[in-house]
PDB file of C-alpha atoms in Angstrom:
ATOM      1  CA  MET W   1      19.695  -2.699   2.114  1.00 37.00           C
ATOM      2  CA  PRO W   2      21.036  -0.209   0.867  1.00 50.00           C
ATOM      3  CA  GLY W   3      19.279  -0.476  -2.264  1.00 74.00           C
ATOM      4  CA  HIS W   4      17.524   2.699  -3.783  1.00 90.00           C
ATOM      5  CA  PHE W   5      15.971   4.457  -6.431  1.00 95.00           C
ATOM      6  CA  GLU W   6      18.021   6.852  -9.014  1.00 94.00           C
ATOM      7  CA  PRO W   7      16.704   8.846 -12.320  1.00 94.00           C
ATOM      8  CA  LEU W   8      16.070   7.873 -15.696  1.00 94.00           C
ATOM      9  CA  PRO W   9      16.927   9.813 -18.146  1.00 91.00           C
ATOM     10  CA  GLY W  10      13.620  10.987 -19.863  1.00 87.00           C
ATOM     11  CA  GLY W  11      11.726   9.964 -16.879  1.00 90.00           C
ATOM     12  CA  GLY W  12      11.116   6.912 -14.395  1.00 93.00           C
ATOM     13  CA  ALA W  13      13.248   5.173 -11.995  1.00 96.00           C
ATOM     14  CA  ALA W  14      15.967   2.782 -11.478  1.00 95.00           C
ATOM     15  CA  VAL W  15      16.726   0.346  -8.367  1.00 95.00           C
ATOM     16  CA  ALA W  16      19.218  -2.340  -8.366  1.00 93.00           C
ATOM     17  CA  LEU W  17      18.114  -5.223  -5.769  1.00 93.00           C
ATOM     18  CA  ASP W  18      19.770  -8.467  -4.489  1.00 92.00           C
ATOM     19  CA  ASP W  19      17.797 -11.236  -4.561  1.00 92.00           C
ATOM     20  CA  VAL W  20      16.049 -11.203  -1.185  1.00 92.00           C
ATOM     21  CA  GLU W  21      14.722  -8.014  -1.165  1.00 93.00           C
ATOM     22  CA  ILE W  22      13.211  -9.137  -4.488  1.00 94.00           C
ATOM     23  CA  SER W  23      11.561 -12.078  -2.808  1.00 94.00           C
ATOM     24  CA  ILE W  24      11.265  -9.465   0.512  1.00 95.00           C
ATOM     25  CA  ILE W  25       8.863  -7.248  -2.019  1.00 96.00           C
ATOM     26  CA  ARG W  26       7.704  -9.660  -3.898  1.00 97.00           C
ATOM     27  CA  SER W  27       6.258 -11.748  -1.154  1.00 97.00           C
ATOM     28  CA  LEU W  28       4.898  -8.608   0.829  1.00 97.00           C
ATOM     29  CA  THR W  29       2.995  -8.045  -2.353  1.00 97.00           C
ATOM     30  CA  VAL W  30       1.117 -11.214  -2.557  1.00 97.00           C
ATOM     31  CA  GLN W  31      -0.359 -10.713   0.911  1.00 96.00           C
ATOM     32  CA  LEU W  32      -1.307  -7.411  -0.385  1.00 96.00           C
ATOM     33  CA  LEU W  33      -3.002  -8.280  -2.971  1.00 95.00           C
ATOM     34  CA  GLU W  34      -4.686 -11.634  -0.970  1.00 95.00           C
ATOM     35  CA  LEU W  35      -5.871  -8.899   1.650  1.00 93.00           C
ATOM     36  CA  ILE W  36      -7.137  -6.415  -0.593  1.00 93.00           C
ATOM     37  CA  GLY W  37      -9.249  -9.631  -2.339  1.00 88.00           C
ATOM     38  CA  PRO W  38      -9.907 -10.796  -5.748  1.00 82.00           C
ATOM     39  CA  GLY W  39     -11.543  -8.615  -8.577  1.00 69.00           C
ATOM     40  CA  PRO W  40     -14.972  -9.334 -10.350  1.00 61.00           C
ATOM     41  CA  ALA W  41     -16.591 -12.733 -10.732  1.00 53.00           C
ATOM     42  CA  GLU W  42     -16.013 -13.914 -13.451  1.00 44.00           C
ATOM     43  CA  GLY W  43     -18.650 -13.014 -16.263  1.00 45.00           C
ATOM     44  CA  ALA W  44     -18.342  -9.479 -14.822  1.00 50.00           C
ATOM     45  CA  ALA W  45     -15.818  -8.072 -16.964  1.00 52.00           C
ATOM     46  CA  ASP W  46     -17.951  -9.076 -19.582  1.00 58.00           C
ATOM     47  CA  ASP W  47     -20.262  -6.234 -18.974  1.00 59.00           C
ATOM     48  CA  PRO W  48     -18.704  -2.872 -18.772  1.00 58.00           C
ATOM     49  CA  LEU W  49     -21.824  -1.106 -17.547  1.00 55.00           C
ATOM     50  CA  ALA W  50     -22.559  -3.826 -14.213  1.00 55.00           C
ATOM     51  CA  GLU W  51     -19.336  -3.184 -13.054  1.00 55.00           C
ATOM     52  CA  LEU W  52     -19.895   0.713 -13.625  1.00 54.00           C
ATOM     53  CA  PHE W  53     -22.449   0.810 -12.199  1.00 56.00           C
ATOM     54  CA  ALA W  54     -21.711  -2.435  -9.034  1.00 65.00           C
ATOM     55  CA  GLU W  55     -22.827  -0.663  -5.719  1.00 74.00           C
ATOM     56  CA  GLY W  56     -19.616  -1.861  -2.963  1.00 73.00           C
ATOM     57  CA  PRO W  57     -20.236  -2.171   0.703  1.00 74.00           C
ATOM     58  CA  SER W  58     -20.410   0.702   3.439  1.00 70.00           C
ATOM     59  CA  GLU W  59     -18.947  -0.713   6.165  1.00 79.00           C
ATOM     60  CA  PRO W  60     -15.712  -0.243   6.775  1.00 77.00           C
ATOM     61  CA  PRO W  61     -13.507  -3.950   6.531  1.00 83.00           C
ATOM     62  CA  ALA W  62     -13.337  -4.991  10.261  1.00 86.00           C
ATOM     63  CA  ASP W  63      -9.960  -6.105   9.593  1.00 89.00           C
ATOM     64  CA  PRO W  64      -7.529  -3.062  10.048  1.00 90.00           C
ATOM     65  CA  VAL W  65      -5.592  -2.882   8.410  1.00 91.00           C
ATOM     66  CA  LEU W  66      -8.477  -2.606   4.942  1.00 89.00           C
ATOM     67  CA  ARG W  67      -9.512  -0.050   6.945  1.00 88.00           C
ATOM     68  CA  ARG W  68      -6.375   1.651   7.029  1.00 90.00           C
ATOM     69  CA  LEU W  69      -6.194   1.258   3.868  1.00 91.00           C
ATOM     70  CA  PHE W  70      -9.710   2.367   3.508  1.00 88.00           C
ATOM     71  CA  PRO W  71     -10.618   4.624   5.315  1.00 87.00           C
ATOM     72  CA  ASP W  72     -13.633   6.604   5.766  1.00 83.00           C
ATOM     73  CA  ALA W  73     -14.214   9.484   4.276  1.00 81.00           C
ATOM     74  CA  TYR W  74     -15.448  11.178   6.311  1.00 78.00           C
ATOM     75  CA  GLY W  75     -15.110  12.332  10.361  1.00 68.00           C
ATOM     76  CA  ASP W  76     -13.393  14.436  12.622  1.00 57.00           C
ATOM     77  CA  PRO W  77     -10.416  12.855  13.976  1.00 50.00           C
ATOM     78  CA  GLU W  78     -10.794  15.247  16.922  1.00 54.00           C
ATOM     79  CA  GLY W  79     -13.865  13.217  17.271  1.00 61.00           C
ATOM     80  CA  PRO W  80     -17.451  14.864  16.271  1.00 57.00           C
ATOM     81  CA  ALA W  81     -18.930  17.394  18.724  1.00 62.00           C
ATOM     82  CA  GLY W  82     -22.099  14.967  19.610  1.00 74.00           C
ATOM     83  CA  PRO W  83     -24.712  11.359  18.638  1.00 79.00           C
ATOM     84  CA  LYS W  84     -26.005  13.798  15.921  1.00 79.00           C
ATOM     85  CA  GLU W  85     -23.033  15.204  14.047  1.00 80.00           C
ATOM     86  CA  ALA W  86     -21.520  11.188  14.454  1.00 77.00           C
ATOM     87  CA  GLU W  87     -24.284   9.626  12.794  1.00 81.00           C
ATOM     88  CA  GLU W  88     -24.248  12.304  10.138  1.00 82.00           C
ATOM     89  CA  GLN W  89     -20.475  11.342   9.085  1.00 81.00           C
ATOM     90  CA  ARG W  90     -20.788   7.771   9.769  1.00 81.00           C
ATOM     91  CA  ALA W  91     -23.632   8.150   7.191  1.00 83.00           C
ATOM     92  CA  HIS W  92     -21.846  10.047   4.704  1.00 80.00           C
ATOM     93  CA  SER W  93     -18.970   8.246   5.035  1.00 79.00           C
ATOM     94  CA  ALA W  94     -21.636   5.061   3.759  1.00 82.00           C
ATOM     95  CA  GLU W  95     -22.028   6.279   1.086  1.00 83.00           C
ATOM     96  CA  PHE W  96     -19.431   7.047  -0.202  1.00 81.00           C
ATOM     97  CA  ARG W  97     -17.593   3.556   0.807  1.00 82.00           C
ATOM     98  CA  ARG W  98     -20.835   2.255  -1.355  1.00 82.00           C
ATOM     99  CA  PHE W  99     -19.531   3.863  -4.612  1.00 82.00           C
ATOM    100  CA  THR W 100     -15.866   4.812  -4.494  1.00 83.00           C
ATOM    101  CA  GLU W 101     -14.220   1.467  -2.704  1.00 86.00           C
ATOM    102  CA  ASN W 102     -14.790  -1.400  -5.387  1.00 89.00           C
ATOM    103  CA  ASP W 103     -12.778   1.253  -7.763  1.00 90.00           C
ATOM    104  CA  LEU W 104     -10.178   2.067  -4.888  1.00 91.00           C
ATOM    105  CA  ARG W 105      -9.367  -1.711  -4.332  1.00 91.00           C
ATOM    106  CA  ALA W 106      -9.296  -1.933  -8.146  1.00 92.00           C
ATOM    107  CA  GLY W 107      -6.335   0.846  -8.164  1.00 95.00           C
ATOM    108  CA  LYS W 108      -4.724  -0.606  -5.433  1.00 96.00           C
ATOM    109  CA  ARG W 109      -4.891  -4.042  -7.043  1.00 96.00           C
ATOM    110  CA  ASP W 110      -3.655  -2.512 -11.089  1.00 97.00           C
ATOM    111  CA  ASN W 111      -0.425  -1.269  -8.967  1.00 97.00           C
ATOM    112  CA  ALA W 112       0.238  -4.640  -6.337  1.00 97.00           C
ATOM    113  CA  LEU W 113      -0.043  -6.203  -9.538  1.00 97.00           C
ATOM    114  CA  ALA W 114       1.719  -4.138 -12.013  1.00 97.00           C
ATOM    115  CA  VAL W 115       4.974  -4.470  -8.529  1.00 98.00           C
ATOM    116  CA  ILE W 116       5.177  -8.304  -9.316  1.00 97.00           C
ATOM    117  CA  ARG W 117       4.688  -8.314 -13.020  1.00 97.00           C
ATOM    118  CA  THR W 118       7.630  -5.767 -13.062  1.00 97.00           C
ATOM    119  CA  LEU W 119       9.612  -8.196 -10.830  1.00 96.00           C
ATOM    120  CA  ASP W 120       9.220 -11.072 -12.520  1.00 94.00           C
ATOM    121  CA  ALA W 121      10.486  -9.894 -15.600  1.00 93.00           C
ATOM    122  CA  LEU W 122      13.498  -9.284 -13.813  1.00 90.00           C
ATOM    123  CA  ALA W 123      16.508 -10.523 -15.963  1.00 73.00           C
ATOM    124  CA  PRO W 124      19.558 -11.499 -13.582  1.00 67.00           C
ATOM    125  CA  GLY W 125      22.129  -9.541 -12.868  1.00 57.00           C
ATOM    126  CA  ALA W 126      25.817 -10.441 -12.979  1.00 49.00           C
ATOM    127  CA  GLY W 127      26.964 -13.266 -10.856  1.00 51.00           C
ATOM    128  CA  ASP W 128      22.826 -14.305 -10.625  1.00 57.00           C
ATOM    129  CA  SER W 129      22.817 -12.643  -7.130  1.00 74.00           C
ATOM    130  CA  GLY W 130      20.110 -10.082  -8.188  1.00 80.00           C
ATOM    131  CA  ALA W 131      19.128  -7.452 -10.888  1.00 90.00           C
ATOM    132  CA  VAL W 132      18.637  -3.894 -12.017  1.00 92.00           C
ATOM    133  CA  LEU W 133      14.940  -2.893 -11.694  1.00 94.00           C
ATOM    134  CA  GLU W 134      14.017  -0.532 -14.043  1.00 95.00           C
ATOM    135  CA  LEU W 135      10.344   2.039 -14.404  1.00 96.00           C
ATOM    136  CA  SER W 136       8.713   3.508 -16.911  1.00 96.00           C
ATOM    137  CA  PRO W 137       7.421   6.512 -15.695  1.00 95.00           C
ATOM    138  CA  GLY W 138       3.736   5.458 -15.413  1.00 96.00           C
ATOM    139  CA  GLU W 139       4.710   1.842 -13.482  1.00 97.00           C
ATOM    140  CA  SER W 140       6.796   4.318 -10.700  1.00 97.00           C
ATOM    141  CA  ARG W 141       3.865   6.119  -9.746  1.00 97.00           C
ATOM    142  CA  GLN W 142       2.628   2.869  -9.214  1.00 98.00           C
ATOM    143  CA  TRP W 143       5.044   1.457  -7.957  1.00 98.00           C
ATOM    144  CA  LEU W 144       4.919   4.165  -5.484  1.00 97.00           C
ATOM    145  CA  ASN W 145       1.581   3.719  -3.996  1.00 97.00           C
ATOM    146  CA  SER W 146       2.515   0.181  -4.022  1.00 98.00           C
ATOM    147  CA  LEU W 147       5.547   1.296  -1.170  1.00 97.00           C
ATOM    148  CA  ASN W 148       2.585   2.744   0.127  1.00 96.00           C
ATOM    149  CA  ASP W 149       0.277   0.288   1.013  1.00 97.00           C
ATOM    150  CA  LEU W 150       2.683  -2.193   1.774  1.00 97.00           C
ATOM    151  CA  ARG W 151       4.090   0.891   4.223  1.00 95.00           C
ATOM    152  CA  LEU W 152       0.091   1.724   5.367  1.00 94.00           C
ATOM    153  CA  ALA W 153      -0.211  -2.194   6.018  1.00 95.00           C
ATOM    154  CA  ILE W 154       2.676  -2.703   7.742  1.00 94.00           C
ATOM    155  CA  GLY W 155       2.034  -0.072  10.050  1.00 91.00           C
ATOM    156  CA  SER W 156      -0.909  -1.050  10.930  1.00 91.00           C
ATOM    157  CA  ARG W 157      -0.288  -4.254  12.060  1.00 91.00           C
ATOM    158  CA  LEU W 158       2.353  -3.439  14.066  1.00 88.00           C
ATOM    159  CA  GLU W 159      -0.220  -0.404  15.438  1.00 86.00           C
ATOM    160  CA  ILE W 160       2.198   2.375  14.083  1.00 82.00           C
ATOM    161  CA  SER W 161      -0.581   5.648  14.384  1.00 73.00           C
ATOM    162  CA  ASP W 162       2.552   8.144  13.579  1.00 67.00           C
ATOM    163  CA  GLU W 163       5.808   9.110  11.895  1.00 62.00           C
ATOM    164  CA  ASP W 164       6.824  10.060  15.736  1.00 60.00           C
ATOM    165  CA  ASP W 165       6.470   6.070  16.298  1.00 65.00           C
ATOM    166  CA  THR W 166       8.603   5.307  14.147  1.00 68.00           C
ATOM    167  CA  ASP W 167      11.439   6.615  16.449  1.00 71.00           C
ATOM    168  CA  VAL W 168      10.387   3.367  19.305  1.00 74.00           C
ATOM    169  CA  LEU W 169      11.131   0.979  16.193  1.00 74.00           C
ATOM    170  CA  TYR W 170      14.954   1.856  16.139  1.00 75.00           C
ATOM    171  CA  ARG W 171      15.313   0.470  19.609  1.00 80.00           C
ATOM    172  CA  LEU W 172      13.740  -2.648  19.272  1.00 81.00           C
ATOM    173  CA  PRO W 173      15.420  -5.239  20.947  1.00 84.00           C
ATOM    174  CA  ASP W 174      17.047  -7.858  17.771  1.00 84.00           C
ATOM    175  CA  GLU W 175      15.073 -10.952  20.066  1.00 87.00           C
ATOM    176  CA  ASP W 176      11.759  -8.465  19.718  1.00 85.00           C
ATOM    177  CA  PRO W 177       9.582 -10.476  16.946  1.00 87.00           C
ATOM    178  CA  ARG W 178       8.397  -7.648  15.661  1.00 85.00           C
ATOM    179  CA  LYS W 179      12.121  -6.850  14.487  1.00 88.00           C
ATOM    180  CA  PRO W 180      11.892  -8.557  10.797  1.00 89.00           C
ATOM    181  CA  MET W 181       8.182  -6.468   9.438  1.00 91.00           C
ATOM    182  CA  VAL W 182       9.976  -3.411  11.556  1.00 89.00           C
ATOM    183  CA  MET W 183      13.069  -3.274   9.747  1.00 90.00           C
ATOM    184  CA  ALA W 184      11.094  -4.196   6.449  1.00 92.00           C
ATOM    185  CA  TYR W 185       8.854  -1.344   7.260  1.00 92.00           C
ATOM    186  CA  LEU W 186      11.739   0.968   7.445  1.00 91.00           C
ATOM    187  CA  TRP W 187      13.779  -0.204   4.587  1.00 93.00           C
ATOM    188  CA  LEU W 188      10.619  -0.155   1.979  1.00 95.00           C
ATOM    189  CA  GLY W 189       9.918   3.575   3.688  1.00 92.00           C
ATOM    190  CA  GLY W 190      13.530   4.201   2.615  1.00 93.00           C
ATOM    191  CA  LEU W 191      12.393   2.774  -0.912  1.00 96.00           C
ATOM    192  CA  GLN W 192       9.512   4.828  -1.437  1.00 96.00           C
ATOM    193  CA  GLU W 193      10.944   8.152  -1.082  1.00 95.00           C
ATOM    194  CA  THR W 194      14.651   8.051  -2.534  1.00 95.00           C
ATOM    195  CA  LEU W 195      11.766   7.368  -5.488  1.00 96.00           C
ATOM    196  CA  VAL W 196       9.464  10.006  -4.531  1.00 95.00           C
ATOM    197  CA  SER W 197      12.300  12.591  -5.180  1.00 93.00           C
ATOM    198  CA  THR W 198      12.995  10.422  -8.710  1.00 92.00           C
ATOM    199  CA  LEU W 199       9.282  11.967  -9.107  1.00 88.00           C
ATOM    200  CA  MET W 200       9.665  15.454  -8.601  1.00 85.00           C
ATOM    201  CA  PRO W 201      11.000  17.734 -11.320  1.00 73.00           C
TER     202      PRO W 201
END
């Protein structure tokens, strides 16, 4: 899938996508939305103050993908020095999560919805075999954030902990059941990289 983003005059980015690519991005983004979960309950939006002061969860999500998308804010990657430090890190992370996770989820939800809206608004290209997606600077940033979330989610399912693991992915045999997801992961990485370059001054 050779599509890559190119800068637009005056800001923003454009990419030519075929029908299969559009379908893949849309399907993965819908799955991401389902994973993130719905927004505020109906009626909550009528009271912005209630929504502002609503508390989120204090425990990390059980799903490893959601744990990757919403990691603990405090914690030493090398591990705490002792049980007291570990307990303090858990308490600080729980407090931080309680007051930030709802907003983080809302932001990721908004970004994913922007991806779906822009894809759904595409006019068919020549021969109805795809279209050129043109994004404003704001939409480009939302796409960038959502592509990052998609790669984190897929990487978590593939148990990729760092970029060094991607070397192994290139050598997977075609019969490996993970191959389609690996191809999507690598392709989205290429899209993300070219989109970053269009946003750099």
